[in-house]
PDB file of C-alpha atoms in Angstrom:
ATOM      1  CA  UNK A   3       1.617 -22.912  39.420  1.00 36.00           C
ATOM      2  CA  UNK A   4      -1.649 -21.754  37.939  1.00 35.00           C
ATOM      3  CA  UNK A   5      -0.290 -18.277  37.189  1.00 31.00           C
ATOM      4  CA  UNK A   6       2.799 -19.867  35.478  1.00 32.00           C
ATOM      5  CA  UNK A   7       0.454 -22.082  33.322  1.00 36.00           C
ATOM      6  CA  UNK A   8      -1.351 -19.236  32.171  1.00 37.00           C
ATOM      7  CA  UNK A   9       1.689 -17.419  31.209  1.00 36.00           C
ATOM      8  CA  UNK A  10       3.004 -20.556  29.431  1.00 35.00           C
ATOM      9  CA  UNK A  11      -0.551 -20.834  27.539  1.00 36.00           C
ATOM     10  CA  UNK A  12      -0.171 -17.193  26.513  1.00 36.00           C
ATOM     11  CA  UNK A  13       3.342 -17.713  25.140  1.00 34.00           C
ATOM     12  CA  UNK A  14       2.147 -20.793  23.201  1.00 34.00           C
ATOM     13  CA  UNK A  15      -0.714 -19.059  21.703  1.00 36.00           C
ATOM     14  CA  UNK A  16       1.468 -16.082  20.660  1.00 39.00           C
ATOM     15  CA  UNK A  17       4.017 -18.571  18.897  1.00 35.00           C
ATOM     16  CA  UNK A  18       1.176 -20.400  17.120  1.00 34.00           C
ATOM     17  CA  UNK A  19      -0.196 -17.177  15.796  1.00 39.00           C
ATOM     18  CA  UNK A  20       3.271 -16.157  14.640  1.00 42.00           C
ATOM     19  CA  UNK A  21       3.614 -19.403  12.669  1.00 36.00           C
ATOM     20  CA  UNK A  22       0.234 -19.213  11.333  1.00 41.00           C
ATOM     21  CA  UNK A  23       1.056 -15.523  10.002  1.00 42.00           C
ATOM     22  CA  UNK A  24       4.418 -16.720   8.690  1.00 41.00           C
ATOM     23  CA  UNK A  25       2.845 -19.590   6.875  1.00 39.00           C
ATOM     24  CA  UNK A  26       0.252 -17.414   5.428  1.00 39.00           C
ATOM     25  CA  UNK A  27       2.767 -14.768   4.149  1.00 40.00           C
ATOM     26  CA  UNK A  28       4.937 -17.673   2.545  1.00 38.00           C
ATOM     27  CA  UNK A  29       1.895 -19.130   0.908  1.00 38.00           C
ATOM     28  CA  UNK A  30       0.973 -15.587  -0.642  1.00 39.00           C
ATOM     29  CA  UNK A  31       4.461 -15.043  -1.696  1.00 39.00           C
ATOM     30  CA  UNK A  32       4.494 -18.273  -3.448  1.00 36.00           C
ATOM     31  CA  UNK A  33       1.100 -17.567  -5.162  1.00 36.00           C
ATOM     32  CA  UNK A  34       1.902 -13.951  -6.037  1.00 38.00           C
ATOM     33  CA  UNK A  35       5.280 -14.968  -7.334  1.00 38.00           C
ATOM     34  CA  UNK A  36       3.783 -17.178 -10.098  1.00 37.00           C
ATOM     35  CA  UNK A  37       1.901 -14.144 -11.461  1.00 44.00           C
ATOM     36  CA  UNK A  38       5.024 -11.812 -11.720  1.00 46.00           C
ATOM     37  CA  UNK A  39       6.955 -11.316 -14.756  1.00 47.00           C
ATOM     38  CA  UNK A  40      10.557 -12.488 -14.804  1.00 58.00           C
ATOM     39  CA  UNK A  41      12.551  -9.233 -14.085  1.00 79.00           C
ATOM     40  CA  UNK A  42      16.205  -9.253 -12.693  1.00 90.00           C
ATOM     41  CA  UNK A  43      16.424  -7.711  -9.281  1.00 96.00           C
ATOM     42  CA  UNK A  44      19.374  -5.135  -9.268  1.00 98.00           C
ATOM     43  CA  UNK A  45      20.683  -2.933  -6.370  1.00 98.00           C
ATOM     44  CA  UNK A  46      22.334   0.526  -6.028  1.00 98.00           C
ATOM     45  CA  UNK A  47      24.131   2.132  -3.205  1.00 98.00           C
ATOM     46  CA  UNK A  48      22.906   5.704  -2.581  1.00 98.00           C
ATOM     47  CA  UNK A  49      23.811   7.951   0.494  1.00 96.00           C
ATOM     48  CA  UNK A  50      24.757   4.782   2.314  1.00 95.00           C
ATOM     49  CA  UNK A  51      21.583   2.989   1.635  1.00 96.00           C
ATOM     50  CA  UNK A  52      21.068  -0.274  -0.486  1.00 98.00           C
ATOM     51  CA  UNK A  53      18.171   0.274  -2.807  1.00 98.00           C
ATOM     52  CA  UNK A  54      16.481  -2.401  -4.864  1.00 98.00           C
ATOM     53  CA  UNK A  55      15.170  -1.608  -8.386  1.00 98.00           C
ATOM     54  CA  UNK A  56      14.415  -3.326 -11.794  1.00 98.00           C
ATOM     55  CA  UNK A  57      14.961  -1.903 -15.191  1.00 98.00           C
ATOM     56  CA  UNK A  58      13.707  -2.938 -18.734  1.00 97.00           C
ATOM     57  CA  UNK A  59      13.587  -1.127 -21.975  1.00 97.00           C
ATOM     58  CA  UNK A  60      15.633   1.428 -23.778  1.00 97.00           C
ATOM     59  CA  UNK A  61      14.992   5.246 -24.655  1.00 97.00           C
ATOM     60  CA  UNK A  62      13.886   7.949 -22.474  1.00 98.00           C
ATOM     61  CA  UNK A  63      14.005   7.024 -18.871  1.00 98.00           C
ATOM     62  CA  UNK A  64      10.808   6.739 -16.731  1.00 98.00           C
ATOM     63  CA  UNK A  65      11.159   6.229 -12.996  1.00 98.00           C
ATOM     64  CA  UNK A  66       8.246   4.766 -11.146  1.00 98.00           C
ATOM     65  CA  UNK A  67       7.611   5.610  -7.544  1.00 98.00           C
ATOM     66  CA  UNK A  68       5.213   3.700  -5.315  1.00 98.00           C
ATOM     67  CA  UNK A  69       3.149   4.985  -2.724  1.00 97.00           C
ATOM     68  CA  UNK A  70       3.276   4.233   1.207  1.00 93.00           C
ATOM     69  CA  UNK A  71       2.960   0.593   2.243  1.00 86.00           C
ATOM     70  CA  UNK A  72       3.677  -0.531  -1.268  1.00 92.00           C
ATOM     71  CA  UNK A  73       6.533  -1.701  -3.153  1.00 95.00           C
ATOM     72  CA  UNK A  74       7.779  -1.520  -6.842  1.00 97.00           C
ATOM     73  CA  UNK A  75       5.121  -4.473  -7.455  1.00 96.00           C
ATOM     74  CA  UNK A  76       2.783  -1.812  -7.574  1.00 97.00           C
ATOM     75  CA  UNK A  77       4.132  -1.234 -11.107  1.00 98.00           C
ATOM     76  CA  UNK A  78       5.501  -4.621 -12.114  1.00 97.00           C
ATOM     77  CA  UNK A  79       2.101  -6.017 -11.599  1.00 97.00           C
ATOM     78  CA  UNK A  80       0.439  -3.291 -13.755  1.00 98.00           C
ATOM     79  CA  UNK A  81       2.020  -1.035 -16.177  1.00 98.00           C
ATOM     80  CA  UNK A  82       5.973  -2.027 -16.117  1.00 98.00           C
ATOM     81  CA  UNK A  83       5.973  -4.314 -18.869  1.00 97.00           C
ATOM     82  CA  UNK A  84       3.827  -2.150 -21.314  1.00 97.00           C
ATOM     83  CA  UNK A  85       5.665   0.878 -20.374  1.00 98.00           C
ATOM     84  CA  UNK A  86       9.206  -0.891 -21.096  1.00 97.00           C
ATOM     85  CA  UNK A  87       8.132  -1.471 -24.746  1.00 97.00           C
ATOM     86  CA  UNK A  88       8.692   2.433 -25.231  1.00 97.00           C
ATOM     87  CA  UNK A  89      10.902   3.743 -22.624  1.00 98.00           C
ATOM     88  CA  UNK A  90      13.590   2.620 -20.247  1.00 98.00           C
ATOM     89  CA  UNK A  91      11.487   1.912 -17.429  1.00 98.00           C
ATOM     90  CA  UNK A  92      12.989   1.940 -13.848  1.00 98.00           C
ATOM     91  CA  UNK A  93      10.924   0.924 -10.743  1.00 98.00           C
ATOM     92  CA  UNK A  94      12.357   1.463  -7.153  1.00 98.00           C
ATOM     93  CA  UNK A  95      11.699   0.185  -3.736  1.00 98.00           C
ATOM     94  CA  UNK A  96      11.632   3.302  -1.839  1.00 97.00           C
ATOM     95  CA  UNK A  97      13.820   3.167   1.554  1.00 96.00           C
ATOM     96  CA  UNK A  98      12.461   0.695   3.926  1.00 94.00           C
ATOM     97  CA  UNK A  99      10.006  -0.750   1.662  1.00 94.00           C
ATOM     98  CA  UNK A 100      10.457  -3.950  -0.261  1.00 94.00           C
ATOM     99  CA  UNK A 101      14.000  -5.077  -0.456  1.00 95.00           C
ATOM    100  CA  UNK A 102      15.510  -1.563   0.154  1.00 96.00           C
ATOM    101  CA  UNK A 103      17.524  -0.642   3.130  1.00 94.00           C
ATOM    102  CA  UNK A 104      16.657   2.357   5.372  1.00 89.00           C
ATOM    103  CA  UNK A 105      18.155   4.391   8.123  1.00 84.00           C
ATOM    104  CA  UNK A 106      16.512   3.101  11.295  1.00 72.00           C
ATOM    105  CA  UNK A 107      18.070   5.699  13.318  1.00 72.00           C
ATOM    106  CA  UNK A 108      16.464   8.640  11.714  1.00 80.00           C
ATOM    107  CA  UNK A 109      13.222   9.665   9.750  1.00 87.00           C
ATOM    108  CA  UNK A 110      13.440   9.840   6.055  1.00 94.00           C
ATOM    109  CA  UNK A 111      11.123  12.739   4.843  1.00 96.00           C
ATOM    110  CA  UNK A 112      10.042  12.987   1.137  1.00 98.00           C
ATOM    111  CA  UNK A 113      12.734  15.625   0.711  1.00 98.00           C
ATOM    112  CA  UNK A 114      15.607  13.333   1.976  1.00 97.00           C
ATOM    113  CA  UNK A 115      14.133  10.516  -0.187  1.00 98.00           C
ATOM    114  CA  UNK A 116      14.284  12.811  -3.135  1.00 98.00           C
ATOM    115  CA  UNK A 117      17.981  13.436  -2.378  1.00 98.00           C
ATOM    116  CA  UNK A 118      18.518   9.631  -2.036  1.00 98.00           C
ATOM    117  CA  UNK A 119      16.736   8.974  -5.575  1.00 98.00           C
ATOM    118  CA  UNK A 120      18.717  11.629  -7.119  1.00 98.00           C
ATOM    119  CA  UNK A 121      22.101  10.088  -5.933  1.00 98.00           C
ATOM    120  CA  UNK A 122      20.949   6.733  -7.113  1.00 98.00           C
ATOM    121  CA  UNK A 123      19.971   7.912 -10.565  1.00 98.00           C
ATOM    122  CA  UNK A 124      23.215   9.714 -10.815  1.00 98.00           C
ATOM    123  CA  UNK A 125      25.137   6.573 -10.205  1.00 98.00           C
ATOM    124  CA  UNK A 126      23.191   4.641 -12.560  1.00 98.00           C
ATOM    125  CA  UNK A 127      23.789   7.183 -15.290  1.00 97.00           C
ATOM    126  CA  UNK A 128      19.998   8.045 -15.586  1.00 97.00           C
ATOM    127  CA  UNK A 129      19.829  11.367 -17.286  1.00 95.00           C
ATOM    128  CA  UNK A 130      16.715  13.739 -17.177  1.00 97.00           C
ATOM    129  CA  UNK A 131      14.139  11.074 -16.322  1.00 98.00           C
ATOM    130  CA  UNK A 132      10.486  11.591 -16.065  1.00 98.00           C
ATOM    131  CA  UNK A 133       9.159  10.658 -12.628  1.00 98.00           C
ATOM    132  CA  UNK A 134       5.805   8.956 -12.393  1.00 98.00           C
ATOM    133  CA  UNK A 135       4.800   8.929  -8.820  1.00 98.00           C
ATOM    134  CA  UNK A 136       1.740   7.394  -7.034  1.00 98.00           C
ATOM    135  CA  UNK A 137       0.028   8.702  -3.735  1.00 98.00           C
ATOM    136  CA  UNK A 138       2.476   9.386  -1.327  1.00 98.00           C
ATOM    137  CA  UNK A 139       5.386   9.510  -3.583  1.00 98.00           C
ATOM    138  CA  UNK A 140       3.896  12.519  -5.309  1.00 98.00           C
ATOM    139  CA  UNK A 141       5.596  14.342  -2.167  1.00 98.00           C
ATOM    140  CA  UNK A 142       8.781  12.980  -2.962  1.00 98.00           C
ATOM    141  CA  UNK A 143       8.380  13.706  -6.822  1.00 98.00           C
ATOM    142  CA  UNK A 144       7.474  17.435  -6.145  1.00 98.00           C
ATOM    143  CA  UNK A 145      10.410  17.745  -3.784  1.00 98.00           C
ATOM    144  CA  UNK A 146      12.605  16.539  -6.446  1.00 98.00           C
ATOM    145  CA  UNK A 147      11.270  19.024  -8.851  1.00 98.00           C
ATOM    146  CA  UNK A 148      11.793  21.759  -6.529  1.00 98.00           C
ATOM    147  CA  UNK A 149      15.490  20.796  -5.604  1.00 98.00           C
ATOM    148  CA  UNK A 150      16.643  19.328  -8.796  1.00 98.00           C
ATOM    149  CA  UNK A 151      14.547  20.967 -11.684  1.00 97.00           C
ATOM    150  CA  UNK A 152      17.399  20.897 -14.199  1.00 97.00           C
ATOM    151  CA  UNK A 153      17.760  17.072 -13.724  1.00 98.00           C
ATOM    152  CA  UNK A 154      14.186  16.126 -14.654  1.00 98.00           C
ATOM    153  CA  UNK A 155      12.218  15.664 -17.894  1.00 97.00           C
ATOM    154  CA  UNK A 156       8.800  16.192 -16.008  1.00 98.00           C
ATOM    155  CA  UNK A 157       6.468  14.668 -13.642  1.00 98.00           C
ATOM    156  CA  UNK A 158       3.421  12.562 -13.874  1.00 98.00           C
ATOM    157  CA  UNK A 159       1.573  12.531 -10.539  1.00 98.00           C
ATOM    158  CA  UNK A 160      -1.054   9.674 -10.275  1.00 98.00           C
ATOM    159  CA  UNK A 161      -3.549  10.132  -7.352  1.00 98.00           C
ATOM    160  CA  UNK A 162      -0.733  12.072  -5.570  1.00 98.00           C
ATOM    161  CA  UNK A 163      -0.724  13.749  -2.217  1.00 98.00           C
ATOM    162  CA  UNK A 164       0.162  17.609  -2.333  1.00 98.00           C
ATOM    163  CA  UNK A 165      -1.401  19.232   0.604  1.00 98.00           C
ATOM    164  CA  UNK A 166      -1.762  18.842   4.346  1.00 95.00           C
ATOM    165  CA  UNK A 167      -5.341  17.627   4.943  1.00 89.00           C
ATOM    166  CA  UNK A 168      -7.259  15.397   7.376  1.00 84.00           C
ATOM    167  CA  UNK A 169      -6.516  12.659   5.141  1.00 74.00           C
ATOM    168  CA  UNK A 170      -2.718  13.033   5.810  1.00 81.00           C
ATOM    169  CA  UNK A 171      -3.135  13.415   9.510  1.00 76.00           C
ATOM    170  CA  UNK A 172      -1.279  10.334  11.295  1.00 69.00           C
ATOM    171  CA  UNK A 173      -3.333   8.264  13.746  1.00 67.00           C
ATOM    172  CA  UNK A 174      -2.083   8.319  17.264  1.00 60.00           C
ATOM    173  CA  UNK A 175      -0.620   4.798  16.816  1.00 59.00           C
ATOM    174  CA  UNK A 176       1.893   5.999  14.176  1.00 60.00           C
ATOM    175  CA  UNK A 177       3.706   7.915  16.761  1.00 58.00           C
ATOM    176  CA  UNK A 178       5.159   4.886  18.386  1.00 60.00           C
ATOM    177  CA  UNK A 179       7.278   4.793  15.282  1.00 54.00           C
ATOM    178  CA  UNK A 180       9.444   7.428  16.906  1.00 56.00           C
ATOM    179  CA  UNK A 181      10.304   5.195  19.735  1.00 59.00           C
ATOM    180  CA  UNK A 182      12.686   2.218  18.275  1.00 61.00           C
ATOM    181  CA  UNK A 183      11.885  -0.587  20.798  1.00 60.00           C
ATOM    182  CA  UNK A 184       8.259   0.133  20.913  1.00 63.00           C
ATOM    183  CA  UNK A 185       7.885   0.595  17.323  1.00 58.00           C
ATOM    184  CA  UNK A 186       9.297  -2.899  16.762  1.00 61.00           C
ATOM    185  CA  UNK A 187       6.802  -4.342  19.214  1.00 67.00           C
ATOM    186  CA  UNK A 188       3.793  -2.412  17.702  1.00 63.00           C
ATOM    187  CA  UNK A 189       4.792  -3.460  14.303  1.00 59.00           C
ATOM    188  CA  UNK A 190       4.765  -7.038  15.469  1.00 64.00           C
ATOM    189  CA  UNK A 191       1.474  -6.975  17.128  1.00 66.00           C
ATOM    190  CA  UNK A 192       0.111  -5.278  13.729  1.00 62.00           C
ATOM    191  CA  UNK A 193       1.560  -8.196  11.824  1.00 59.00           C
ATOM    192  CA  UNK A 194      -0.652 -10.545  13.660  1.00 63.00           C
ATOM    193  CA  UNK A 195      -3.830  -8.250  14.020  1.00 62.00           C
ATOM    194  CA  UNK A 196      -3.851  -5.906  11.058  1.00 64.00           C
ATOM    195  CA  UNK A 197      -4.692  -7.834   7.957  1.00 75.00           C
ATOM    196  CA  UNK A 198      -8.221  -7.132   7.956  1.00 79.00           C
ATOM    197  CA  UNK A 199      -7.814  -3.569   8.307  1.00 79.00           C
ATOM    198  CA  UNK A 200      -5.151  -3.583   5.339  1.00 81.00           C
ATOM    199  CA  UNK A 201      -7.516  -5.419   3.107  1.00 85.00           C
ATOM    200  CA  UNK A 202     -10.284  -2.903   3.952  1.00 87.00           C
ATOM    201  CA  UNK A 203      -8.105  -0.175   2.957  1.00 87.00           C
ATOM    202  CA  UNK A 204      -7.158  -1.784  -0.438  1.00 90.00           C
ATOM    203  CA  UNK A 205     -10.721  -2.309  -1.144  1.00 92.00           C
ATOM    204  CA  UNK A 206     -11.446   1.333  -0.726  1.00 93.00           C
ATOM    205  CA  UNK A 207      -8.313   2.310  -2.801  1.00 95.00           C
ATOM    206  CA  UNK A 208      -9.606   0.344  -5.625  1.00 96.00           C
ATOM    207  CA  UNK A 209     -13.162   1.501  -5.513  1.00 95.00           C
ATOM    208  CA  UNK A 210     -15.271   1.602  -7.743  1.00 95.00           C
ATOM    209  CA  UNK A 211     -13.409  -1.301  -9.030  1.00 95.00           C
ATOM    210  CA  UNK A 212     -12.337  -4.314  -7.370  1.00 94.00           C
ATOM    211  CA  UNK A 213      -8.780  -5.142  -6.264  1.00 93.00           C
ATOM    212  CA  UNK A 214      -7.168  -7.937  -8.348  1.00 93.00           C
ATOM    213  CA  UNK A 215      -6.515 -10.851  -5.903  1.00 91.00           C
ATOM    214  CA  UNK A 216      -3.048 -11.623  -6.964  1.00 92.00           C
ATOM    215  CA  UNK A 217      -2.161  -8.174  -6.039  1.00 93.00           C
ATOM    216  CA  UNK A 218      -3.803  -8.219  -2.836  1.00 90.00           C
ATOM    217  CA  UNK A 219      -1.993 -11.457  -2.001  1.00 87.00           C
ATOM    218  CA  UNK A 220       1.358  -9.709  -3.057  1.00 87.00           C
ATOM    219  CA  UNK A 221       0.636  -6.700  -1.185  1.00 86.00           C
ATOM    220  CA  UNK A 222      -0.083  -8.548   2.038  1.00 81.00           C
ATOM    221  CA  UNK A 223       2.923 -10.649   1.730  1.00 79.00           C
ATOM    222  CA  UNK A 224       5.115  -7.748   1.325  1.00 77.00           C
ATOM    223  CA  UNK A 225       3.611  -5.598   4.104  1.00 70.00           C
ATOM    224  CA  UNK A 226       3.420  -7.912   6.887  1.00 69.00           C
ATOM    225  CA  UNK A 227       7.207  -7.682   7.546  1.00 75.00           C
ATOM    226  CA  UNK A 228       8.620  -5.567  10.399  1.00 73.00           C
ATOM    227  CA  UNK A 229      10.727  -3.375   8.192  1.00 79.00           C
ATOM    228  CA  UNK A 230       7.931  -2.621   5.756  1.00 83.00           C
ATOM    229  CA  UNK A 231       5.572  -1.694   8.669  1.00 78.00           C
ATOM    230  CA  UNK A 232       8.170   0.632  10.325  1.00 81.00           C
ATOM    231  CA  UNK A 233       8.875   2.291   7.086  1.00 88.00           C
ATOM    232  CA  UNK A 234       5.178   2.936   6.191  1.00 87.00           C
ATOM    233  CA  UNK A 235       4.658   4.431   9.787  1.00 85.00           C
ATOM    234  CA  UNK A 236       7.816   6.625   9.270  1.00 88.00           C
ATOM    235  CA  UNK A 237       6.323   7.818   6.268  1.00 93.00           C
ATOM    236  CA  UNK A 238       3.104   8.820   7.531  1.00 92.00           C
ATOM    237  CA  UNK A 239       4.696  10.855  10.215  1.00 91.00           C
ATOM    238  CA  UNK A 240       7.132  12.848   7.862  1.00 93.00           C
ATOM    239  CA  UNK A 241       4.545  13.594   5.412  1.00 96.00           C
ATOM    240  CA  UNK A 242       2.711  16.710   6.975  1.00 95.00           C
ATOM    241  CA  UNK A 243       5.728  18.621   7.864  1.00 95.00           C
ATOM    242  CA  UNK A 244       7.164  18.041   4.338  1.00 97.00           C
ATOM    243  CA  UNK A 245       3.937  19.203   2.753  1.00 97.00           C
ATOM    244  CA  UNK A 246       3.848  22.240   4.849  1.00 96.00           C
ATOM    245  CA  UNK A 247       7.428  23.263   3.741  1.00 97.00           C
ATOM    246  CA  UNK A 248       6.863  22.552   0.066  1.00 98.00           C
ATOM    247  CA  UNK A 249       3.433  23.358  -0.764  1.00 98.00           C
ATOM    248  CA  UNK A 250       3.903  27.117  -1.006  1.00 97.00           C
ATOM    249  CA  UNK A 251       6.444  26.667  -3.534  1.00 98.00           C
ATOM    250  CA  UNK A 252       4.616  24.779  -6.115  1.00 98.00           C
ATOM    251  CA  UNK A 253       4.353  27.697  -8.302  1.00 98.00           C
ATOM    252  CA  UNK A 254       8.240  27.639  -8.614  1.00 98.00           C
ATOM    253  CA  UNK A 255       7.801  24.358 -10.741  1.00 98.00           C
ATOM    254  CA  UNK A 256       8.384  25.195 -14.239  1.00 96.00           C
ATOM    255  CA  UNK A 257       8.343  21.575 -16.197  1.00 97.00           C
ATOM    256  CA  UNK A 258       5.904  19.276 -17.823  1.00 97.00           C
ATOM    257  CA  UNK A 259       3.506  18.193 -15.165  1.00 98.00           C
ATOM    258  CA  UNK A 260       0.662  15.961 -15.684  1.00 98.00           C
ATOM    259  CA  UNK A 261      -1.665  15.467 -12.807  1.00 98.00           C
ATOM    260  CA  UNK A 262      -4.066  12.205 -12.996  1.00 98.00           C
ATOM    261  CA  UNK A 263      -6.715  11.646 -10.722  1.00 98.00           C
ATOM    262  CA  UNK A 264      -9.776   9.370 -10.248  1.00 98.00           C
ATOM    263  CA  UNK A 265     -13.112  11.380  -9.702  1.00 97.00           C
ATOM    264  CA  UNK A 266     -14.045   8.804  -7.363  1.00 96.00           C
ATOM    265  CA  UNK A 267     -10.678   8.559  -5.253  1.00 97.00           C
ATOM    266  CA  UNK A 268     -11.634   7.769  -1.703  1.00 95.00           C
ATOM    267  CA  UNK A 269      -7.915   7.783  -0.508  1.00 95.00           C
ATOM    268  CA  UNK A 270      -6.946  11.206  -1.655  1.00 96.00           C
ATOM    269  CA  UNK A 271      -9.607  13.561  -2.451  1.00 96.00           C
ATOM    270  CA  UNK A 272      -9.031  15.061  -5.875  1.00 97.00           C
ATOM    271  CA  UNK A 273     -10.827  18.219  -4.646  1.00 97.00           C
ATOM    272  CA  UNK A 274      -7.971  18.621  -1.818  1.00 97.00           C
ATOM    273  CA  UNK A 275      -5.005  17.587  -3.808  1.00 98.00           C
ATOM    274  CA  UNK A 276      -4.874  17.210  -7.439  1.00 98.00           C
ATOM    275  CA  UNK A 277      -7.277  20.156  -8.226  1.00 98.00           C
ATOM    276  CA  UNK A 278      -5.436  22.940  -6.247  1.00 98.00           C
ATOM    277  CA  UNK A 279      -2.186  21.466  -7.285  1.00 98.00           C
ATOM    278  CA  UNK A 280      -3.043  21.973 -10.940  1.00 98.00           C
ATOM    279  CA  UNK A 281      -3.868  25.540 -10.183  1.00 98.00           C
ATOM    280  CA  UNK A 282      -0.869  26.190  -8.256  1.00 98.00           C
ATOM    281  CA  UNK A 283       1.472  24.855 -11.155  1.00 98.00           C
ATOM    282  CA  UNK A 284       0.203  27.072 -14.059  1.00 92.00           C
ATOM    283  CA  UNK A 285       1.451  25.141 -16.913  1.00 91.00           C
ATOM    284  CA  UNK A 286       0.358  21.633 -15.588  1.00 97.00           C
ATOM    285  CA  UNK A 287      -2.023  19.332 -17.364  1.00 97.00           C
ATOM    286  CA  UNK A 288      -5.159  17.919 -15.213  1.00 98.00           C
ATOM    287  CA  UNK A 289      -6.532  14.482 -16.363  1.00 98.00           C
ATOM    288  CA  UNK A 290      -9.647  13.357 -14.489  1.00 98.00           C
ATOM    289  CA  UNK A 291     -10.528   9.689 -15.087  1.00 98.00           C
ATOM    290  CA  UNK A 292     -14.129   9.359 -14.592  1.00 97.00           C
ATOM    291  CA  UNK A 293     -15.701   6.500 -12.417  1.00 97.00           C
ATOM    292  CA  UNK A 294     -12.035   5.858 -11.002  1.00 98.00           C
ATOM    293  CA  UNK A 295     -10.482   5.397  -7.753  1.00 98.00           C
ATOM    294  CA  UNK A 296      -7.005   5.771  -6.229  1.00 98.00           C
ATOM    295  CA  UNK A 297      -5.076   2.806  -8.021  1.00 98.00           C
ATOM    296  CA  UNK A 298      -5.123   4.057 -11.688  1.00 98.00           C
ATOM    297  CA  UNK A 299      -2.134   2.104 -12.705  1.00 98.00           C
ATOM    298  CA  UNK A 300      -4.065  -0.925 -12.224  1.00 98.00           C
ATOM    299  CA  UNK A 301      -7.603   0.000 -13.169  1.00 98.00           C
ATOM    300  CA  UNK A 302      -6.849   2.479 -16.004  1.00 98.00           C
ATOM    301  CA  UNK A 303      -3.465   1.828 -17.349  1.00 98.00           C
ATOM    302  CA  UNK A 304      -4.220   3.097 -20.901  1.00 97.00           C
ATOM    303  CA  UNK A 305      -4.905   6.683 -19.350  1.00 98.00           C
ATOM    304  CA  UNK A 306      -1.781   6.369 -17.150  1.00 98.00           C
ATOM    305  CA  UNK A 307       0.252   5.537 -20.507  1.00 98.00           C
ATOM    306  CA  UNK A 308      -1.128   8.319 -22.227  1.00 97.00           C
ATOM    307  CA  UNK A 309      -0.475  10.724 -19.427  1.00 98.00           C
ATOM    308  CA  UNK A 310       3.159   9.629 -19.763  1.00 98.00           C
ATOM    309  CA  UNK A 311       3.317  10.105 -23.383  1.00 98.00           C
ATOM    310  CA  UNK A 312       1.727  13.535 -22.927  1.00 97.00           C
ATOM    311  CA  UNK A 313       4.252  14.650 -20.453  1.00 98.00           C
ATOM    312  CA  UNK A 314       7.045  13.553 -22.747  1.00 97.00           C
ATOM    313  CA  UNK A 315       5.726  15.056 -26.021  1.00 93.00           C
ATOM    314  CA  UNK A 316       7.693  18.047 -27.285  1.00 79.00           C
ATOM    315  CA  UNK A 317       6.570  20.486 -26.015  1.00 71.00           C
ATOM    316  CA  UNK A 318       3.670  20.011 -23.441  1.00 56.00           C
ATOM    317  CA  UNK A 319       1.749  23.037 -23.970  1.00 45.00           C
ATOM    318  CA  UNK A 320       0.808  25.226 -21.297  1.00 41.00           C
ATOM    319  CA  UNK A 321      -2.807  25.095 -20.280  1.00 42.00           C
ATOM    320  CA  UNK A 322      -5.096  27.438 -18.376  1.00 35.00           C
ATOM    321  CA  UNK A 323      -5.283  26.496 -14.696  1.00 37.00           C
ATOM    322  CA  UNK A 324      -8.726  24.949 -14.275  1.00 38.00           C
ATOM    323  CA  UNK A 325      -8.949  23.395 -17.745  1.00 40.00           C
ATOM    324  CA  UNK A 326      -9.638  19.700 -17.385  1.00 48.00           C
ATOM    325  CA  UNK A 327      -9.260  16.693 -19.810  1.00 51.00           C
ATOM    326  CA  UNK A 328     -12.143  14.378 -19.014  1.00 49.00           C
TER     327      UNK A 328
END
């Protein structure tokens, strides 16, 4: 009986933790939603997956791609509104993130996500867009440029990953994402225990600036769902193999590319990603934002807007590898 009582006590504690976590998420969602611009949610089916996106504005299409763990709110809570006054602006939830579906029976590496995005844009009639990619989505955008160069106007890469480094190596815990049942259990445990670690990572990403609290609340609300956690883990596991395949081909990219990085980026070191990528793509433009970290669309929106304008300026003049705009 004593053993049975202990088991019942553990179950009750777990249920209380679940309810507490759910209440926190609902409260955060309510608080965050009040700060969000009113934008109509839309969906498109691409390669069998239902993708969530928002669109506003007219003119040259600019497609915004969030990093890992994120959602399209990374842009709707930063530059989306201002950008849509000049361009047709489209932000997607990548597969498995936010309100977009994914294929749980298989991994979707950056190259596959590029193919899915290409299909979605074709269905929407989006012609020659500029891709603006943050962090993990740099691998997606670079894959897109290599596979569908004739269908792009160019790239703007914000604090983007480009090479396999120790910062891109998955921790051991991520490998449970390869085992369907175990990954669901692990994701559930993370929902209960992982909030403090995620908040710490957000603080590091925004350094030397402070993370805006409405965004932190929205980020935590969107992340602490089983589907989001599993998608984030799959993104981590597929990144290094993808980078290994595509990084040797960067010199084959011949389109306007503007690389924007913060000199104080603690999440993805510019010395290991943005700087060597600039050297590999001969005609690229490198913009180093001083005293800036990883979340440039929030902390330095004017510089990001200027980079987008530059990428679309006819023509973007080739610059000498190593030349840096400060």
